[in-house]
Coordinates of C-alpha atoms in Angstrom, one line a residue:
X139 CA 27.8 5.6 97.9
X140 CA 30.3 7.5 95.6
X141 CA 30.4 11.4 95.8
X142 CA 32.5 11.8 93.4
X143 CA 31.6 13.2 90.2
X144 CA 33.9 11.7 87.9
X145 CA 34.3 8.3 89.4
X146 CA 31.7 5.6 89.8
X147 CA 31.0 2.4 92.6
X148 CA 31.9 0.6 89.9
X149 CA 35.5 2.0 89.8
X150 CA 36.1 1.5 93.3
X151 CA 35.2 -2.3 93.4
X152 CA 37.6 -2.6 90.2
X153 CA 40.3 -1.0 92.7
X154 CA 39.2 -3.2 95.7
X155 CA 39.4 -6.4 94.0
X156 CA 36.0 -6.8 95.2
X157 CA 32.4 -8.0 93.6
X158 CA 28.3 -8.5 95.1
X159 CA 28.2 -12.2 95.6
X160 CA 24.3 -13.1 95.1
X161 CA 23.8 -13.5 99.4
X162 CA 25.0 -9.9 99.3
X163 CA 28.4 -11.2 100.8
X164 CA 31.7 -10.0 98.8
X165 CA 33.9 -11.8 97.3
X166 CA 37.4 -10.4 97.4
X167 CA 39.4 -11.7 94.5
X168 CA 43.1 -9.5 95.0
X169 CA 44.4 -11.9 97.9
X170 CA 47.4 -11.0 99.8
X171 CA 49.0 -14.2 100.6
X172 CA 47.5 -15.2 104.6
X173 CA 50.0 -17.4 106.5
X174 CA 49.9 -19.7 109.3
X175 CA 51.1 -19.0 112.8
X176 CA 54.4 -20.4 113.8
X177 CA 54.1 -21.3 117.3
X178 CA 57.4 -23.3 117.2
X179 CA 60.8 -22.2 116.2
X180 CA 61.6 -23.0 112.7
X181 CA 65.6 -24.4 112.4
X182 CA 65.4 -22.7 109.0
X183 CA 65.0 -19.5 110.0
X184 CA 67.9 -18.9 112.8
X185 CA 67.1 -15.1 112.9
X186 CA 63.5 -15.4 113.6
X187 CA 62.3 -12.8 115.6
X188 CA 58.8 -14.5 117.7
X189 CA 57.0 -17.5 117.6
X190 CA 53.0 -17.1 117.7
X191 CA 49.6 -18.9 117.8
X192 CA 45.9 -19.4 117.5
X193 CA 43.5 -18.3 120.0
X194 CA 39.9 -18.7 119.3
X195 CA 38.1 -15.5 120.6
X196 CA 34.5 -16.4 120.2
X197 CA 32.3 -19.3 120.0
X198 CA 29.8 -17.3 117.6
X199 CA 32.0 -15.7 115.0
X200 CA 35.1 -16.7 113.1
X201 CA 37.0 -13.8 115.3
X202 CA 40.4 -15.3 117.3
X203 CA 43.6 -13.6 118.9
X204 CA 47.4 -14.4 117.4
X205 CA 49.3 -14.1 120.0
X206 CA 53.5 -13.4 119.5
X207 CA 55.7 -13.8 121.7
X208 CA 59.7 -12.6 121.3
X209 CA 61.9 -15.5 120.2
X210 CA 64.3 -17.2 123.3
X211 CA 62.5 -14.4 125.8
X212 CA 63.9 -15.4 129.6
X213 CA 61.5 -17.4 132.2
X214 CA 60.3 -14.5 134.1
X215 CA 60.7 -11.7 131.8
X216 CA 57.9 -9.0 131.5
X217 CA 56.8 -7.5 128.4
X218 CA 54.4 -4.8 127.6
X219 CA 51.0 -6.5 126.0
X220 CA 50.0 -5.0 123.3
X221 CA 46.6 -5.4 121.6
X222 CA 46.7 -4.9 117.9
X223 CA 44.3 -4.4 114.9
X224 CA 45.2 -4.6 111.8
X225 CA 43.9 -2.6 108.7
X226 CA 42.3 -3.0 105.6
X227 CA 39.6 -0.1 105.5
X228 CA 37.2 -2.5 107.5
X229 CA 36.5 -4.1 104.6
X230 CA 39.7 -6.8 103.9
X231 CA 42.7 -8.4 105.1
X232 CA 43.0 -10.6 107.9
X233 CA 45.3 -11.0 111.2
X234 CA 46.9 -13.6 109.0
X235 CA 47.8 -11.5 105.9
X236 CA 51.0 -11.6 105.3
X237 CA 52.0 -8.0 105.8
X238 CA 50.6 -7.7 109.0
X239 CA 51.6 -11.2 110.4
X240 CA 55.5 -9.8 109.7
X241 CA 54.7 -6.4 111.3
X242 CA 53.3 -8.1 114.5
X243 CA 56.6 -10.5 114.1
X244 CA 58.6 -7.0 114.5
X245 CA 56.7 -5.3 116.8
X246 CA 56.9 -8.7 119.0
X247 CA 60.8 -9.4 118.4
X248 CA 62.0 -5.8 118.4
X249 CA 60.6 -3.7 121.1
X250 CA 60.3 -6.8 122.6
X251 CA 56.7 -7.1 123.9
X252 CA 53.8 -9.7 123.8
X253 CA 51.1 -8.8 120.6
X254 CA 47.8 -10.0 120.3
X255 CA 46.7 -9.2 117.3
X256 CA 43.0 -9.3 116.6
X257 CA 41.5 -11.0 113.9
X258 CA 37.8 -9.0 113.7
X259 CA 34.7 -9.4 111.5
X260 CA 34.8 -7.5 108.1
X261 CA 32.3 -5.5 106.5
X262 CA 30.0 -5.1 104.9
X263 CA 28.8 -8.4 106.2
X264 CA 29.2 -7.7 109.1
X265 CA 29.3 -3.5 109.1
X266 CA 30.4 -1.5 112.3
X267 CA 30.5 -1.9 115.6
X268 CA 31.4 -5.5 114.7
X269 CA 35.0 -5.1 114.4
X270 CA 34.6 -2.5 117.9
X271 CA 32.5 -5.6 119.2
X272 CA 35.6 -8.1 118.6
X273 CA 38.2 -5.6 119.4
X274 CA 36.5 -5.4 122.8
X275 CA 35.8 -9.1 123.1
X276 CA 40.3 -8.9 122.7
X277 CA 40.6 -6.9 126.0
X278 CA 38.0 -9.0 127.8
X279 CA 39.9 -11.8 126.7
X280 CA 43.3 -10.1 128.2
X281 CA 41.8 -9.3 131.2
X282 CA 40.5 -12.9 132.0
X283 CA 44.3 -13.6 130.9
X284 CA 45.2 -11.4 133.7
X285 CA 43.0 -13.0 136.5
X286 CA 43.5 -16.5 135.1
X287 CA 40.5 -17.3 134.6
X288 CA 40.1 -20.9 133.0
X289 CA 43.5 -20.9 133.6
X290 CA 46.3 -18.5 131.9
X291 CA 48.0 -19.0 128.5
X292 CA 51.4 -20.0 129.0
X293 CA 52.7 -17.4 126.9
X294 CA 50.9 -15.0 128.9
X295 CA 53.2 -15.5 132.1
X296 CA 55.4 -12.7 130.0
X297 CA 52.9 -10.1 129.4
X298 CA 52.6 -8.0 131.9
X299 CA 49.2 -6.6 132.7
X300 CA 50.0 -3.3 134.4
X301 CA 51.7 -2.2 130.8
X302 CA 48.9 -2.9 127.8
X303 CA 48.6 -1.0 124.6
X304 CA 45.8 -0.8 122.5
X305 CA 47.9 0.0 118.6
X306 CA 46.4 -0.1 115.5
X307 CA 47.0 1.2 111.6
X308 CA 44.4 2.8 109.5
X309 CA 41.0 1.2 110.0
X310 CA 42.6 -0.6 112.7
X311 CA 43.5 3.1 114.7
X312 CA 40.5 3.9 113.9
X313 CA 38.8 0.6 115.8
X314 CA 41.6 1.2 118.6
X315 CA 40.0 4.2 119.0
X316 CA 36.4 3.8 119.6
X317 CA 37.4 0.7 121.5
X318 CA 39.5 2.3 123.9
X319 CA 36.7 4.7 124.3
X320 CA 34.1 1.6 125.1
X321 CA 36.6 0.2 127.7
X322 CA 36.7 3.3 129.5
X323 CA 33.1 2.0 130.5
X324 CA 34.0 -1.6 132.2
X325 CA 36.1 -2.5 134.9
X326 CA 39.8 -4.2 133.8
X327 CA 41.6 -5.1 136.7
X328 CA 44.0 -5.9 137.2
X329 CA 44.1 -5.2 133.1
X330 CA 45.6 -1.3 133.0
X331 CA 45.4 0.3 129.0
X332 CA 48.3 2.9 129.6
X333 CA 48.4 3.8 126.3
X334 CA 46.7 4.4 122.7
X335 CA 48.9 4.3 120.0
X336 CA 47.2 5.1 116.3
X337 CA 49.0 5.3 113.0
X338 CA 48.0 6.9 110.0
X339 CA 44.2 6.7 111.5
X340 CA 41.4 6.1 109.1
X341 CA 38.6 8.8 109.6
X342 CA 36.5 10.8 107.3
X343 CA 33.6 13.5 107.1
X344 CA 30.9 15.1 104.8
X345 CA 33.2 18.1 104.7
X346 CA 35.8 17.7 103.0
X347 CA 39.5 18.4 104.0
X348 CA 42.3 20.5 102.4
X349 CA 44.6 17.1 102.2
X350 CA 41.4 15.2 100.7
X351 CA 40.5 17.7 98.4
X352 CA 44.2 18.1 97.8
X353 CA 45.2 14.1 97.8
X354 CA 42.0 13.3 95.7
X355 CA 43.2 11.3 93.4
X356 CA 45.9 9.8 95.7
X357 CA 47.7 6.3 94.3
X358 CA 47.1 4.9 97.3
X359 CA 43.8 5.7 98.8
X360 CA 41.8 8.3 96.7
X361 CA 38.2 9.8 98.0
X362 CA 36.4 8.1 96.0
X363 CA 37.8 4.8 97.0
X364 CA 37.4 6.1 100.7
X365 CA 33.9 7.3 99.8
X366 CA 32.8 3.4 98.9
X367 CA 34.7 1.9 101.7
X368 CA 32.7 3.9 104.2
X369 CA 29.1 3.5 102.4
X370 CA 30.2 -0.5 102.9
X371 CA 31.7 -0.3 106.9
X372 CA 28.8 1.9 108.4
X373 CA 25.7 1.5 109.4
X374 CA 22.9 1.2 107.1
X375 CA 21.3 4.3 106.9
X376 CA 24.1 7.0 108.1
X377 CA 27.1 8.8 106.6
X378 CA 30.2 10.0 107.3
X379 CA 29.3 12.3 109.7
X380 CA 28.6 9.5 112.2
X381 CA 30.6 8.8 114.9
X382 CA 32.3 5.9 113.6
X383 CA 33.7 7.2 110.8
X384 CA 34.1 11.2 112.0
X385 CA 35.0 11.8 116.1
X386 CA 35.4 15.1 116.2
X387 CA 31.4 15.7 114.8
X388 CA 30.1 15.1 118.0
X389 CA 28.1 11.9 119.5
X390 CA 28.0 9.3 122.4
X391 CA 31.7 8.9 123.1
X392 CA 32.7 12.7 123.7
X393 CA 32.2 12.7 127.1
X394 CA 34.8 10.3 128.1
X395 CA 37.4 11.4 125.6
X396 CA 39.0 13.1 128.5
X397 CA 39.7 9.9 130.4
X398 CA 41.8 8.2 127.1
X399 CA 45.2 7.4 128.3
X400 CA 48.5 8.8 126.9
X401 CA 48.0 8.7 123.2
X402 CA 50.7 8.4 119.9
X403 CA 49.4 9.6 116.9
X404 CA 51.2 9.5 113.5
X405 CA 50.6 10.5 109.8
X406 CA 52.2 11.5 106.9
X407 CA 51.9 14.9 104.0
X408 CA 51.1 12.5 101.9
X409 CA 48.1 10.8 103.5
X410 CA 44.9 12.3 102.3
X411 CA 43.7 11.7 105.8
X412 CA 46.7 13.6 107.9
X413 CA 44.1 16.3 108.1
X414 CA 41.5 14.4 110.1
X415 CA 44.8 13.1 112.3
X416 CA 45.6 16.9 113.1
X417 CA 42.1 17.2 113.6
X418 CA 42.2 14.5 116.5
X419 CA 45.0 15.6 118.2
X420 CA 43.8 18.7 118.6
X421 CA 40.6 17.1 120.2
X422 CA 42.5 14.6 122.4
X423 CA 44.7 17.9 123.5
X424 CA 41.3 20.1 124.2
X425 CA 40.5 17.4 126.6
X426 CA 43.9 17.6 128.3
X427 CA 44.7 14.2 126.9
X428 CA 48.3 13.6 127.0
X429 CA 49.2 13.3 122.9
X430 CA 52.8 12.1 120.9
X431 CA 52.1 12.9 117.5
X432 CA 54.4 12.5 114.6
X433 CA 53.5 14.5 111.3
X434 CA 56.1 13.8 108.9
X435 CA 56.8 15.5 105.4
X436 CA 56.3 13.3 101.9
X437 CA 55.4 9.8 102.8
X438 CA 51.9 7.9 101.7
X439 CA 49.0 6.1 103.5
X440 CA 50.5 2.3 104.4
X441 CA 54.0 3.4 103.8
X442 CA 55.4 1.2 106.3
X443 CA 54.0 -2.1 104.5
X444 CA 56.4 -1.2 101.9
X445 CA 58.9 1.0 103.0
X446 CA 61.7 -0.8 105.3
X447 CA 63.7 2.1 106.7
X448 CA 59.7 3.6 107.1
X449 CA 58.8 0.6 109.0
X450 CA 62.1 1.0 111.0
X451 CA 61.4 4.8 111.7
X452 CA 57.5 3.7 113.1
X453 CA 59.0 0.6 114.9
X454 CA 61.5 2.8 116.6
X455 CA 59.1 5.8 117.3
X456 CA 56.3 3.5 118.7
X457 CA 58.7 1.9 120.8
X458 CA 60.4 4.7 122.3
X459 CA 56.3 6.1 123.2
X460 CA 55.3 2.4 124.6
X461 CA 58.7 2.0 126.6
X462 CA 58.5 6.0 128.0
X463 CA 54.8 5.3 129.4
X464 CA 54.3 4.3 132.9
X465 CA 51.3 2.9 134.9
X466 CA 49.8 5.5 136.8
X467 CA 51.2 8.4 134.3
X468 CA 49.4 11.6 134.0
X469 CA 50.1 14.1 132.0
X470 CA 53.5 14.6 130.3
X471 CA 52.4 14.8 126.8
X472 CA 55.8 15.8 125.6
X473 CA 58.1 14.4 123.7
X474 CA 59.5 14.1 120.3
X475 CA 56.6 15.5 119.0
X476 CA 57.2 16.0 115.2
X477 CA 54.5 18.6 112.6
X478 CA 55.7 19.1 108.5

């Protein structure tokens, strides 16, 4: 579904690169090169930052785990593990795009810490929870890691489990989200999530922002792109008022909001959504969760895929949160905190 009045569905696919294949499947035609992991150093590439690898996730699904690990890291070193979802408005991409692959590569080389990154089911073909489903299937998976179970991943002898970080960008803060919520209800351990880290989240609502309303017809993500995305990631029969797509409306998760750990949240004036990121840190900070937040002036929604010395700024803010949160820590939600 479109609100918009002067834009159709239409439109939006033409903007997607996407079409109805006859099963009701799409078929994405603007393809963002995918590459293959490198689990071996490559003698042309003397600066390379990690190596990484395959891990099949799920017997049922096509979902799997790349795993990075910094380049030449020391026997018995010990690296934050951090668990992270890619975006792609639920809808494309994959944990093997190319963009994402190279910001795992950073993330994984220059903090230094070990990333799984999650490669979830898309929608609408397989519309949400799936992707909360997968991204939950990821922590299992690291907690088994944790207990060796089956026996651990040799790479895993660096992660350490007392440090993880659930991290994701757009859709992919928004499935860290609501899948850090849906952990809070197992128990991990020796696993500890000690931190939430969400940039440039991807959330919506019936009512409309001033930075949507404002941002409307923004280059990057405009409403009534937004609008279709959502019709295509939710469950049949709701709208953007539902949980999924707008936390702060209410529903099943509210109630343990106040047990999140330390959270990082980061947006942009340019981001027709930094709104609905104000709007979350203001819930996370009613709760009395802990909240880093960086609101910064200009900028646009997936700057840091383009943008080096952008990438470089989030790299060096996320790393500063991630290495500044300790197990056990309560409280201290200050910091560099950072509002336009």
């Amino acid at each position: 579904m479109c609100d918009s009045k002067t834009h159709t569905w239409q439109e939006a696919f033409k903007v997607l690169g996407i079409k109805y294949n006859p099963d009701g499947t799409l078929n994405r035609e603007i393809q963002i090169p995918m590459v293959d992991a490198t689990p071996t150093a490559d003698p042309k590439q003397p600066n390379q930052l990690a190596l990484s690898t395959d891990i099949p996730l799920s017997p049922y699904n096509k979902a799997y785990i790349r795993l990075y690990i910094p380049s030449n890291t020391p026997t018995g070193t010990k690296l934050p593990l951090i668990i992270y979802l890619h975006g792609g408005d639920f809808v494309l991409f994959s944990a093997s795009t190319v963009i994402f692959h190279e910001f795992c590569n950073n993330i994984a080389g220059q903090f230094p810490a070990v990333v799984a990154s999650v490669e979830y089911q898309l929608a609408p073909e397989n519309r949400l929870p799936a992707a909360y489903d997968d991204a939950l299937k990821a922590i299992l998976w690291a907690k088994d890691q944790a207990l060796g179970v089956g026996g651990r991943d040799p790479w895993l002898e660096y992660a350490d489990f007392s440090r993880v970080f659930i991290m994701g960008s757009s859709a992919g803060a928004n499935i860290a989200y609501h899948v850090a919520l849906r952990a809070l209800d197992f128990d991990l351990g020796p696993l500890k999530i000690i931190g939430l880290l969400m940039n440039q989240p991807f959330f919506g609502g019936l009512q409309r922002t001033q930075s949507e309303l404002r941002l409307e017809e923004d280059k990057y993500v405009p409403l009534y792109v937004c609008d279709v995305l959502w019709s295509l990631a939710l469950p049949q029969g709701t709208n953007r008022d539902h949980e999924f797509c707008n936390p702060i409306n209410g529903g099943s998760y509210l109630g343990r909001v106040e047990r999140l750990p330390r959270c990082f949240v980061k947006s942009d004036e340019g981001d027709p959504m930094v709104d609905r990121a104000m709007q979350l840190v203001h819930l996370l900070q009613s709760y009395g969760v802990p909240v880093i937040y960086q609101f910064n002036r200009g900028g646009y929604h997936g700057m840091e895929l383009l943008d080096k010395a952008a990438a470089k700024n989030l790299y060096d803010d996320m790393k500063e949160f991630v290495y500044s949160t300790k197990p056990n820590q309560n409280g201290c939600g200050h910091g560099p905190n950072r509002c336009f």
